Amino acid sequence: MHRPPEAYDAHGDGAVPPAGRPHPAESTGQRPDASPPPGGTPDPARVDPAVLGALLARHGWQRRGGAAGRYSRWTPPGPPAPPGGATSLLVPDTTAFPDSEDLLGEALTALARSAAPSAREVLVSLAVPSDEIRWRREVPEEPAGAAGWTGAERLHTAARQILLAGALAVRANTGYHGARHRRRARAALDGMLVGPAPGGRELTAFVPVASGRAVAVRLYQALHATREAVDYQRATGGFDAFDTAVGAGVSRELTEAVVALVQGSEGARIALEWAPAAGTPEGCPDRPDPVEFSPGDLPALRRAGARYLRDEPAVTVRITGAVVRMRRSAPRGAGIVRLRVLAGAEVPHVRLELDEEAYRIAGHAHLVGLPIRVEGRLESRGGFRRLTRTSHVVPVQVDDAERDRLMKSLQENVDQFEEACTGE
């Protein structure tokens, strides 16, 4: 999430993809409808004036007249500047006039040159229609420069955890995800952009509608359900509302993320605004109310998270996986096997204990480049990474390409594998 200062302009939009993720226009190899050309501003021919006006109003720009029905004049947020001292935009009301495209081009160029932070956020939302999620942490005032680094680090980490919890909730409604679904949930965050967080107090995530609308909607539902469950617990002492909230996407992962956001602050606020170009999702309000949490909510959130972890049941599964590690303390007897999961469970690896016969089958299958299939219970303890009560261990035939790849993996690690099999 953190790059040198010059990286903030690498995409021409002032935003940095989280964890080094590329801009969506680069990751797909195609330009979205209004993606920036080499000059760094969206193509005015593909910008809807109504969308631009809605974004300017959202980001605090002031409409100060103009020719009714033809164009409007906008000035940046804040107190009025002296003449000639601030950016002023002329935005056409429609594209029906001959000079509409020229006015849009001039307005976009002025936005790109504006020093107002909101100008760059408007350009990001124009380039890739995105829902915007805003975090704000209320932290005590400190000497200049003393709070910026740690505050920004904490805010970035908590925001990413909240986005990941939303992506996990899209995959499944469960009180505790553990290691399940994380690979696909992280992939769902690839196209999201995160703006700078000066002072560690505010942060904005841009969630592309095309790939992330489901995550934004699920987060809206889950955050409001979390707020209602906390209110119910603090009023009655009961946790029944947290049980019901699982259906809205609330989980241990989300409660832990909210705790990380609020801890060390005087309170936190999360606001969500839909992309004007895409409209409001079905079943959601046009302007969702912000959700606020305070330090007084932390005990309820921590207890709810512990309860989710304790109550999530084990899952009966049939897993197909490639053996990547074997270990036992003696040349004979039971041993521990680690599998890279190919099918049967939404986790990358599992660890299981096999009796002597099953351990021998697993070893022979690995030596000839075959995965194995095994039945058992995927335990929630440890994050759904351990398989117990295993049975029916058998080799599985695979296509030639997969078998060659497994054999290559064996050859690269043959010394380690032989040592593990003999117990050395």
CSV table of C-alpha atoms in Angstrom, one decimal:
chain,number,residue,atom,x,y,z
A,1,MET,CA,0.0,0.0,0.0
A,2,HIS,CA,2.9,2.3,0.5
A,3,ARG,CA,5.1,3.7,-2.3
A,4,PRO,CA,7.5,6.5,-2.7
A,5,PRO,CA,5.9,9.9,-3.3
A,6,GLU,CA,6.5,9.8,-7.0
A,7,ALA,CA,4.4,6.6,-7.2
A,8,TYR,CA,1.2,8.6,-6.4
A,9,ASP,CA,1.2,9.9,-10.0
A,10,ALA,CA,2.1,6.7,-11.7
A,11,HIS,CA,-1.4,6.3,-13.1
A,12,GLY,CA,-2.2,10.0,-13.5
A,13,ASP,CA,-5.0,9.8,-11.0
A,14,GLY,CA,-3.3,10.4,-7.6
A,15,ALA,CA,-4.4,7.1,-6.2
A,16,VAL,CA,-2.2,4.1,-5.3
A,17,PRO,CA,-3.6,0.5,-5.9
A,18,PRO,CA,-3.6,-1.4,-2.6
A,19,ALA,CA,-0.6,-3.7,-2.0
A,20,GLY,CA,0.8,-2.8,-5.4
A,21,ARG,CA,-2.2,-3.8,-7.4
A,22,PRO,CA,-2.4,-2.3,-11.0
A,23,HIS,CA,-4.9,0.2,-12.1
A,24,PRO,CA,-7.9,-1.7,-13.6
A,25,ALA,CA,-7.3,-0.2,-17.0
A,26,GLU,CA,-3.8,-1.9,-17.0
A,27,SER,CA,-4.8,-5.2,-15.4
A,28,THR,CA,-7.4,-5.9,-18.1
A,29,GLY,CA,-5.4,-4.6,-21.0
A,30,GLN,CA,-8.4,-2.6,-22.1
A,31,ARG,CA,-9.5,1.0,-21.6
A,32,PRO,CA,-12.7,1.4,-19.6
A,33,ASP,CA,-15.3,3.8,-21.0
A,34,ALA,CA,-13.6,7.0,-19.8
A,35,SER,CA,-10.1,5.8,-18.9
A,36,PRO,CA,-7.3,8.4,-19.0
A,37,PRO,CA,-5.4,8.7,-22.3
A,38,PRO,CA,-1.7,9.4,-22.2
A,39,GLY,CA,-2.4,13.0,-21.3
A,40,GLY,CA,-3.7,11.9,-17.9
A,41,THR,CA,-7.4,13.0,-18.1
A,42,PRO,CA,-10.5,11.0,-19.1
A,43,ASP,CA,-11.7,11.3,-22.7
A,44,PRO,CA,-14.3,14.2,-22.7
A,45,ALA,CA,-16.3,12.5,-25.4
A,46,ARG,CA,-17.1,9.6,-23.0
A,47,VAL,CA,-17.8,11.7,-19.9
A,48,ASP,CA,-21.5,12.3,-18.9
A,49,PRO,CA,-21.9,15.9,-17.7
A,50,ALA,CA,-24.5,14.8,-15.2
A,51,VAL,CA,-22.1,12.3,-13.7
A,52,LEU,CA,-19.4,14.9,-13.5
A,53,GLY,CA,-21.7,17.4,-11.8
A,54,ALA,CA,-22.9,14.7,-9.3
A,55,LEU,CA,-19.3,13.8,-8.4
A,56,LEU,CA,-18.3,17.5,-7.9
A,57,ALA,CA,-21.3,18.0,-5.6
A,58,ARG,CA,-20.4,14.8,-3.7
A,59,HIS,CA,-16.8,16.0,-3.1
A,60,GLY,CA,-17.9,19.4,-1.8
A,61,TRP,CA,-17.5,21.6,-4.9
A,62,GLN,CA,-19.8,24.6,-4.9
A,63,ARG,CA,-22.1,25.4,-7.8
A,64,ARG,CA,-22.1,29.2,-8.3
A,65,GLY,CA,-24.4,29.9,-11.1
A,66,GLY,CA,-23.9,29.7,-14.8
A,67,ALA,CA,-26.2,29.9,-17.9
A,68,ALA,CA,-29.4,28.1,-16.9
A,69,GLY,CA,-29.9,25.0,-19.1
A,70,ARG,CA,-26.5,25.4,-20.8
A,71,TYR,CA,-23.7,25.2,-18.3
A,72,SER,CA,-22.9,25.6,-14.6
A,73,ARG,CA,-19.8,27.0,-12.8
A,74,TRP,CA,-18.1,25.1,-10.0
A,75,THR,CA,-15.5,26.1,-7.4
A,76,PRO,CA,-13.5,23.9,-5.1
A,77,PRO,CA,-14.5,23.2,-1.4
A,78,GLY,CA,-13.5,25.7,1.2
A,79,PRO,CA,-13.9,29.5,1.6
A,80,PRO,CA,-14.1,31.6,-1.5
A,81,ALA,CA,-10.6,32.4,-2.9
A,82,PRO,CA,-9.6,35.8,-4.2
A,83,PRO,CA,-10.1,36.4,-8.0
A,84,GLY,CA,-7.8,34.3,-10.0
A,85,GLY,CA,-6.6,32.4,-7.0
A,86,ALA,CA,-8.7,29.2,-7.4
A,87,THR,CA,-9.8,26.7,-10.1
A,88,SER,CA,-13.2,27.4,-11.6
A,89,LEU,CA,-14.9,24.9,-13.8
A,90,LEU,CA,-17.5,25.4,-16.5
A,91,VAL,CA,-19.5,22.2,-16.9
A,92,PRO,CA,-22.1,21.9,-19.6
A,93,ASP,CA,-25.5,20.6,-18.5
A,94,THR,CA,-25.9,18.4,-21.6
A,95,THR,CA,-23.9,17.2,-24.6
A,96,ALA,CA,-26.4,18.7,-27.0
A,97,PHE,CA,-24.5,21.9,-27.6
A,98,PRO,CA,-21.7,22.2,-30.2
A,99,ASP,CA,-19.2,23.4,-27.5
A,100,SER,CA,-20.1,20.8,-24.9
A,101,GLU,CA,-17.2,18.6,-25.6
A,102,ASP,CA,-14.8,21.5,-25.5
A,103,LEU,CA,-16.1,22.7,-22.2
A,104,LEU,CA,-15.8,19.2,-20.7
A,105,GLY,CA,-12.2,18.9,-22.0
A,106,GLU,CA,-11.3,22.3,-20.4
A,107,ALA,CA,-13.0,21.3,-17.1
A,108,LEU,CA,-11.2,18.0,-17.0
A,109,THR,CA,-7.8,19.6,-17.7
A,110,ALA,CA,-8.5,22.2,-15.0
A,111,LEU,CA,-9.3,19.3,-12.6
A,112,ALA,CA,-6.1,17.6,-13.4
A,113,ARG,CA,-4.1,20.8,-12.6
A,114,SER,CA,-6.1,21.6,-9.5
A,115,ALA,CA,-4.3,21.4,-6.1
A,116,ALA,CA,-7.6,20.3,-4.4
A,117,PRO,CA,-7.3,16.7,-3.2
A,118,SER,CA,-11.0,16.2,-4.2
A,119,ALA,CA,-10.1,17.0,-7.9
A,120,ARG,CA,-8.1,13.8,-8.2
A,121,GLU,CA,-10.8,11.7,-6.6
A,122,VAL,CA,-13.3,13.0,-9.1
A,123,LEU,CA,-11.0,12.1,-11.9
A,124,VAL,CA,-10.5,8.5,-10.5
A,125,SER,CA,-14.3,8.0,-10.3
A,126,LEU,CA,-14.7,9.3,-13.9
A,127,ALA,CA,-12.0,7.1,-15.3
A,128,VAL,CA,-13.5,3.9,-13.8
A,129,PRO,CA,-17.1,4.1,-12.5
A,130,SER,CA,-16.6,3.2,-8.8
A,131,ASP,CA,-18.5,3.1,-5.6
A,132,GLU,CA,-16.6,5.1,-2.9
A,133,ILE,CA,-16.0,3.8,0.6
A,134,ARG,CA,-14.6,6.4,3.1
A,135,TRP,CA,-13.1,5.8,6.4
A,136,ARG,CA,-12.4,8.4,9.1
A,137,ARG,CA,-10.7,7.8,12.4
A,138,GLU,CA,-11.0,10.5,15.1
A,139,VAL,CA,-7.6,10.6,16.7
A,140,PRO,CA,-6.2,13.1,19.3
A,141,GLU,CA,-4.3,16.1,17.9
A,142,GLU,CA,-0.6,15.6,18.2
A,143,PRO,CA,2.4,17.7,17.3
A,144,ALA,CA,2.8,18.3,13.5
A,145,GLY,CA,4.2,15.2,11.8
A,146,ALA,CA,4.0,12.9,14.9
A,147,ALA,CA,0.9,11.0,14.1
A,148,GLY,CA,1.0,10.7,10.3
A,149,TRP,CA,3.1,7.5,9.8
A,150,THR,CA,1.5,5.2,12.4
A,151,GLY,CA,-2.0,6.6,11.9
A,152,ALA,CA,-1.9,6.0,8.1
A,153,GLU,CA,-0.5,2.5,8.7
A,154,ARG,CA,-3.3,1.6,11.1
A,155,LEU,CA,-6.0,3.0,8.8
A,156,HIS,CA,-4.7,1.3,5.7
A,157,THR,CA,-4.5,-2.0,7.5
A,158,ALA,CA,-8.0,-1.8,9.0
A,159,ALA,CA,-9.5,-0.6,5.7
A,160,ARG,CA,-8.1,-3.5,3.8
A,161,GLN,CA,-9.3,-6.0,6.5
A,162,ILE,CA,-12.8,-4.5,6.2
A,163,LEU,CA,-12.8,-4.8,2.4
A,164,LEU,CA,-11.5,-8.4,2.6
A,165,ALA,CA,-14.3,-9.2,5.1
A,166,GLY,CA,-16.8,-7.9,2.6
A,167,ALA,CA,-15.3,-10.0,-0.2
A,168,LEU,CA,-15.4,-13.1,2.0
A,169,ALA,CA,-19.1,-12.4,2.8
A,170,VAL,CA,-19.8,-12.4,-1.0
A,171,ARG,CA,-18.4,-15.9,-1.1
A,172,ALA,CA,-20.3,-17.3,1.9
A,173,ASN,CA,-22.4,-16.4,4.9
A,174,THR,CA,-20.6,-17.8,7.9
A,175,GLY,CA,-19.5,-16.6,11.3
A,176,TYR,CA,-15.9,-17.5,10.8
A,177,HIS,CA,-14.2,-18.0,7.4
A,178,GLY,CA,-10.7,-18.9,8.6
A,179,ALA,CA,-8.5,-19.8,5.6
A,180,ARG,CA,-11.6,-20.6,3.4
A,181,HIS,CA,-12.4,-18.5,0.3
A,182,ARG,CA,-9.4,-16.2,0.9
A,183,ARG,CA,-7.8,-16.7,-2.5
A,184,ARG,CA,-10.9,-15.6,-4.4
A,185,ALA,CA,-11.7,-12.9,-1.9
A,186,ARG,CA,-8.3,-11.3,-2.3
A,187,ALA,CA,-8.6,-11.6,-6.1
A,188,ALA,CA,-11.9,-9.6,-5.9
A,189,LEU,CA,-9.9,-6.7,-4.4
A,190,ASP,CA,-7.4,-6.6,-7.2
A,191,GLY,CA,-9.0,-3.7,-9.2
A,192,MET,CA,-9.7,-1.5,-6.2
A,193,LEU,CA,-7.8,1.8,-5.8
A,194,VAL,CA,-6.9,3.5,-2.5
A,195,GLY,CA,-6.2,7.2,-2.2
A,196,PRO,CA,-3.6,8.8,0.0
A,197,ALA,CA,-4.4,9.1,3.8
A,198,PRO,CA,-2.7,12.3,5.0
A,199,GLY,CA,-2.5,12.5,8.7
A,200,GLY,CA,-3.8,8.9,9.2
A,201,ARG,CA,-7.4,10.2,9.7
A,202,GLU,CA,-9.2,9.7,6.3
A,203,LEU,CA,-9.0,7.2,3.5
A,204,THR,CA,-11.0,6.6,0.4
A,205,ALA,CA,-11.3,3.3,-1.5
A,206,PHE,CA,-12.6,3.3,-5.1
A,207,VAL,CA,-14.4,0.0,-5.8
A,208,PRO,CA,-15.0,-0.5,-9.6
A,209,VAL,CA,-18.6,-1.2,-10.3
A,210,ALA,CA,-17.8,-3.8,-12.9
A,211,SER,CA,-15.8,-6.1,-10.6
A,212,GLY,CA,-16.6,-4.9,-7.1
A,213,ARG,CA,-20.2,-3.8,-6.8
A,214,ALA,CA,-21.1,-7.1,-5.0
A,215,VAL,CA,-18.4,-6.4,-2.4
A,216,ALA,CA,-19.7,-2.8,-1.8
A,217,VAL,CA,-23.3,-3.9,-1.4
A,218,ARG,CA,-22.3,-6.7,1.0
A,219,LEU,CA,-20.3,-4.3,3.0
A,220,TYR,CA,-23.2,-1.9,3.3
A,221,GLN,CA,-25.4,-4.7,4.6
A,222,ALA,CA,-22.9,-6.1,6.9
A,223,LEU,CA,-21.7,-2.9,8.5
A,224,HIS,CA,-25.3,-1.8,9.2
A,225,ALA,CA,-26.1,-5.2,10.6
A,226,THR,CA,-23.0,-5.0,12.8
A,227,ARG,CA,-24.1,-1.6,14.1
A,228,GLU,CA,-27.6,-2.9,15.0
A,229,ALA,CA,-26.2,-6.0,16.7
A,230,VAL,CA,-23.8,-3.9,18.8
A,231,ASP,CA,-26.7,-1.6,19.8
A,232,TYR,CA,-28.8,-4.6,20.8
A,233,GLN,CA,-26.0,-6.2,22.8
A,234,ARG,CA,-25.2,-3.1,24.7
A,235,ALA,CA,-28.9,-2.5,25.5
A,236,THR,CA,-29.9,-6.1,26.4
A,237,GLY,CA,-26.7,-7.9,27.1
A,238,GLY,CA,-27.7,-10.6,24.5
A,239,PHE,CA,-25.8,-11.8,21.4
A,240,ASP,CA,-28.8,-13.0,19.5
A,241,ALA,CA,-28.6,-10.2,17.0
A,242,PHE,CA,-25.1,-11.2,16.1
A,243,ASP,CA,-26.4,-14.7,15.2
A,244,THR,CA,-29.0,-13.2,12.8
A,245,ALA,CA,-26.4,-10.8,11.4
A,246,VAL,CA,-24.4,-13.6,9.9
A,247,GLY,CA,-27.0,-13.7,7.1
A,248,ALA,CA,-26.2,-10.1,6.3
A,249,GLY,CA,-22.4,-10.9,6.0
A,250,VAL,CA,-21.2,-10.2,9.5
A,251,SER,CA,-18.3,-12.5,10.6
A,252,ARG,CA,-15.4,-12.7,13.0
A,253,GLU,CA,-13.2,-11.3,10.2
A,254,LEU,CA,-15.5,-8.2,10.1
A,255,THR,CA,-15.7,-7.7,13.8
A,256,GLU,CA,-11.9,-7.9,14.1
A,257,ALA,CA,-11.5,-5.4,11.3
A,258,VAL,CA,-13.8,-2.9,13.0
A,259,VAL,CA,-11.9,-3.4,16.2
A,260,ALA,CA,-8.6,-2.7,14.4
A,261,LEU,CA,-10.1,0.5,12.9
A,262,VAL,CA,-11.6,1.9,16.2
A,263,GLN,CA,-8.8,0.8,18.6
A,264,GLY,CA,-6.6,3.7,19.6
A,265,SER,CA,-9.0,6.3,18.3
A,266,GLU,CA,-11.9,8.3,19.7
A,267,GLY,CA,-14.2,6.8,17.2
A,268,ALA,CA,-14.5,5.8,13.5
A,269,ARG,CA,-16.9,6.4,10.7
A,270,ILE,CA,-17.5,4.5,7.5
A,271,ALA,CA,-19.5,6.1,4.6
A,272,LEU,CA,-20.4,4.6,1.3
A,273,GLU,CA,-21.5,6.4,-1.9
A,274,TRP,CA,-22.7,4.7,-5.1
A,275,ALA,CA,-21.1,5.4,-8.5
A,276,PRO,CA,-23.4,8.0,-10.2
A,277,ALA,CA,-22.7,6.4,-13.6
A,278,ALA,CA,-24.1,3.0,-12.4
A,279,GLY,CA,-27.0,4.1,-10.2
A,280,THR,CA,-28.2,2.7,-6.9
A,281,PRO,CA,-28.1,-1.1,-6.4
A,282,GLU,CA,-31.4,-2.8,-6.0
A,283,GLY,CA,-32.6,-2.9,-2.4
A,284,CYS,CA,-30.2,-0.1,-1.2
A,285,PRO,CA,-30.9,3.5,-0.4
A,286,ASP,CA,-29.7,6.2,-2.8
A,287,ARG,CA,-27.7,7.8,0.0
A,288,PRO,CA,-26.7,5.2,2.6
A,289,ASP,CA,-26.3,6.6,6.1
A,290,PRO,CA,-22.7,6.5,7.5
A,291,VAL,CA,-21.9,3.9,10.1
A,292,GLU,CA,-20.1,5.0,13.3
A,293,PHE,CA,-18.3,3.0,16.0
A,294,SER,CA,-16.9,4.2,19.3
A,295,PRO,CA,-14.4,2.7,21.8
A,296,GLY,CA,-17.5,1.7,23.9
A,297,ASP,CA,-18.4,-0.8,21.2
A,298,LEU,CA,-15.1,-2.7,21.4
A,299,PRO,CA,-16.1,-5.2,24.2
A,300,ALA,CA,-19.2,-6.3,22.3
A,301,LEU,CA,-17.3,-6.7,19.1
A,302,ARG,CA,-14.5,-8.7,20.7
A,303,ARG,CA,-16.9,-11.0,22.5
A,304,ALA,CA,-18.9,-11.5,19.3
A,305,GLY,CA,-15.8,-12.4,17.3
A,306,ALA,CA,-14.7,-14.9,20.0
A,307,ARG,CA,-18.2,-16.4,19.9
A,308,TYR,CA,-18.1,-16.7,16.1
A,309,LEU,CA,-14.8,-18.5,16.3
A,310,ARG,CA,-16.0,-20.9,19.1
A,311,ASP,CA,-19.4,-21.8,17.5
A,312,GLU,CA,-18.3,-22.4,13.8
A,313,PRO,CA,-18.7,-26.1,13.2
A,314,ALA,CA,-16.3,-28.5,11.4
A,315,VAL,CA,-17.1,-29.3,7.8
A,316,THR,CA,-17.2,-32.8,6.3
A,317,VAL,CA,-15.3,-32.7,3.0
A,318,ARG,CA,-13.8,-34.9,0.3
A,319,ILE,CA,-10.5,-33.3,-0.7
A,320,THR,CA,-8.3,-33.9,-3.7
A,321,GLY,CA,-4.8,-32.6,-3.2
A,322,ALA,CA,-1.1,-32.9,-4.1
A,323,VAL,CA,1.3,-34.0,-1.4
A,324,VAL,CA,3.8,-31.3,-0.7
A,325,ARG,CA,5.3,-32.4,2.6
A,326,MET,CA,5.5,-35.7,4.6
A,327,ARG,CA,6.9,-36.2,8.1
A,328,ARG,CA,7.0,-39.0,10.7
A,329,SER,CA,9.2,-39.7,13.7
A,330,ALA,CA,10.1,-43.3,12.8
A,331,PRO,CA,10.6,-45.3,9.6
A,332,ARG,CA,7.2,-46.9,10.2
A,333,GLY,CA,3.9,-45.9,11.7
A,334,ALA,CA,1.6,-42.9,11.3
A,335,GLY,CA,2.8,-39.7,9.9
A,336,ILE,CA,1.8,-36.1,9.1
A,337,VAL,CA,1.1,-35.1,5.5
A,338,ARG,CA,0.5,-31.6,4.0
A,339,LEU,CA,-1.6,-31.3,0.9
A,340,ARG,CA,-2.0,-28.5,-1.6
A,341,VAL,CA,-5.7,-28.5,-2.2
A,342,LEU,CA,-6.8,-29.0,-5.8
A,343,ALA,CA,-10.6,-29.5,-5.2
A,344,GLY,CA,-13.1,-30.1,-2.5
A,345,ALA,CA,-12.4,-27.2,-0.1
A,346,GLU,CA,-11.9,-23.4,-0.4
A,347,VAL,CA,-8.5,-23.5,1.3
A,348,PRO,CA,-5.0,-23.5,-0.2
A,349,HIS,CA,-3.4,-26.2,2.0
A,350,VAL,CA,-4.5,-28.7,4.7
A,351,ARG,CA,-2.6,-30.8,7.2
A,352,LEU,CA,-3.6,-34.3,8.2
A,353,GLU,CA,-2.4,-37.3,10.1
A,354,LEU,CA,-2.5,-40.6,8.3
A,355,ASP,CA,-2.0,-44.2,9.6
A,356,GLU,CA,0.9,-46.3,8.3
A,357,GLU,CA,-1.0,-47.7,5.3
A,358,ALA,CA,-2.5,-44.4,4.2
A,359,TYR,CA,0.8,-42.7,4.7
A,360,ARG,CA,2.4,-45.3,2.4
A,361,ILE,CA,-0.3,-44.7,-0.3
A,362,ALA,CA,0.3,-40.9,-0.1
A,363,GLY,CA,4.0,-41.4,-0.5
A,364,HIS,CA,3.7,-43.7,-3.5
A,365,ALA,CA,1.2,-41.4,-5.1
A,366,HIS,CA,3.6,-38.4,-4.8
A,367,LEU,CA,6.5,-40.4,-6.2
A,368,VAL,CA,4.6,-41.2,-9.4
A,369,GLY,CA,3.2,-37.6,-9.7
A,370,LEU,CA,-0.4,-38.3,-8.6
A,371,PRO,CA,-2.6,-36.4,-6.2
A,372,ILE,CA,-4.7,-38.2,-3.6
A,373,ARG,CA,-8.3,-38.0,-2.5
A,374,VAL,CA,-9.2,-38.2,1.2
A,375,GLU,CA,-12.3,-37.8,3.2
A,376,GLY,CA,-12.5,-36.2,6.6
A,377,ARG,CA,-13.6,-33.3,8.8
A,378,LEU,CA,-12.2,-29.8,8.1
A,379,GLU,CA,-11.7,-28.4,11.6
A,380,SER,CA,-12.5,-24.8,12.4
A,381,ARG,CA,-9.7,-24.7,15.0
A,382,GLY,CA,-6.6,-23.4,13.4
A,383,GLY,CA,-8.6,-21.7,10.6
A,384,PHE,CA,-9.9,-24.7,8.7
A,385,ARG,CA,-6.4,-25.8,7.9
A,386,ARG,CA,-6.5,-29.3,9.5
A,387,LEU,CA,-8.3,-32.4,8.4
A,388,THR,CA,-9.3,-35.0,11.1
A,389,ARG,CA,-11.0,-38.4,11.1
A,390,THR,CA,-9.5,-39.1,7.7
A,391,SER,CA,-10.5,-42.1,5.6
A,392,HIS,CA,-10.6,-43.5,2.0
A,393,VAL,CA,-7.1,-42.3,1.0
A,394,VAL,CA,-6.7,-43.2,-2.7
A,395,PRO,CA,-4.5,-41.9,-5.6
A,396,VAL,CA,-6.3,-39.9,-8.3
A,397,GLN,CA,-5.6,-40.0,-12.0
A,398,VAL,CA,-4.9,-36.5,-13.6
A,399,ASP,CA,-4.1,-35.3,-17.1
A,400,ASP,CA,-0.6,-35.4,-18.4
A,401,ALA,CA,0.1,-31.7,-18.0
A,402,GLU,CA,-0.8,-31.7,-14.3
A,403,ARG,CA,1.1,-34.9,-13.7
A,404,ASP,CA,4.3,-33.4,-15.4
A,405,ARG,CA,4.0,-30.4,-13.2
A,406,LEU,CA,3.7,-32.5,-10.0
A,407,MET,CA,6.7,-34.5,-11.1
A,408,LYS,CA,8.7,-31.4,-11.6
A,409,SER,CA,7.8,-30.2,-8.2
A,410,LEU,CA,9.0,-33.6,-6.7
A,411,GLN,CA,12.4,-33.4,-8.6
A,412,GLU,CA,13.0,-29.9,-7.3
A,413,ASN,CA,12.5,-31.0,-3.7
A,414,VAL,CA,13.5,-34.7,-3.8
A,415,ASP,CA,16.2,-34.4,-1.1
A,416,GLN,CA,13.8,-32.8,1.4
A,417,PHE,CA,11.1,-35.3,0.5
A,418,GLU,CA,13.3,-38.4,1.0
A,419,GLU,CA,14.5,-37.1,4.4
A,420,ALA,CA,10.9,-36.6,5.5
A,421,CYS,CA,9.8,-40.0,4.3
A,422,THR,CA,12.6,-41.8,6.2
A,423,GLY,CA,12.1,-39.7,9.4
A,424,GLU,CA,15.7,-38.2,9.3
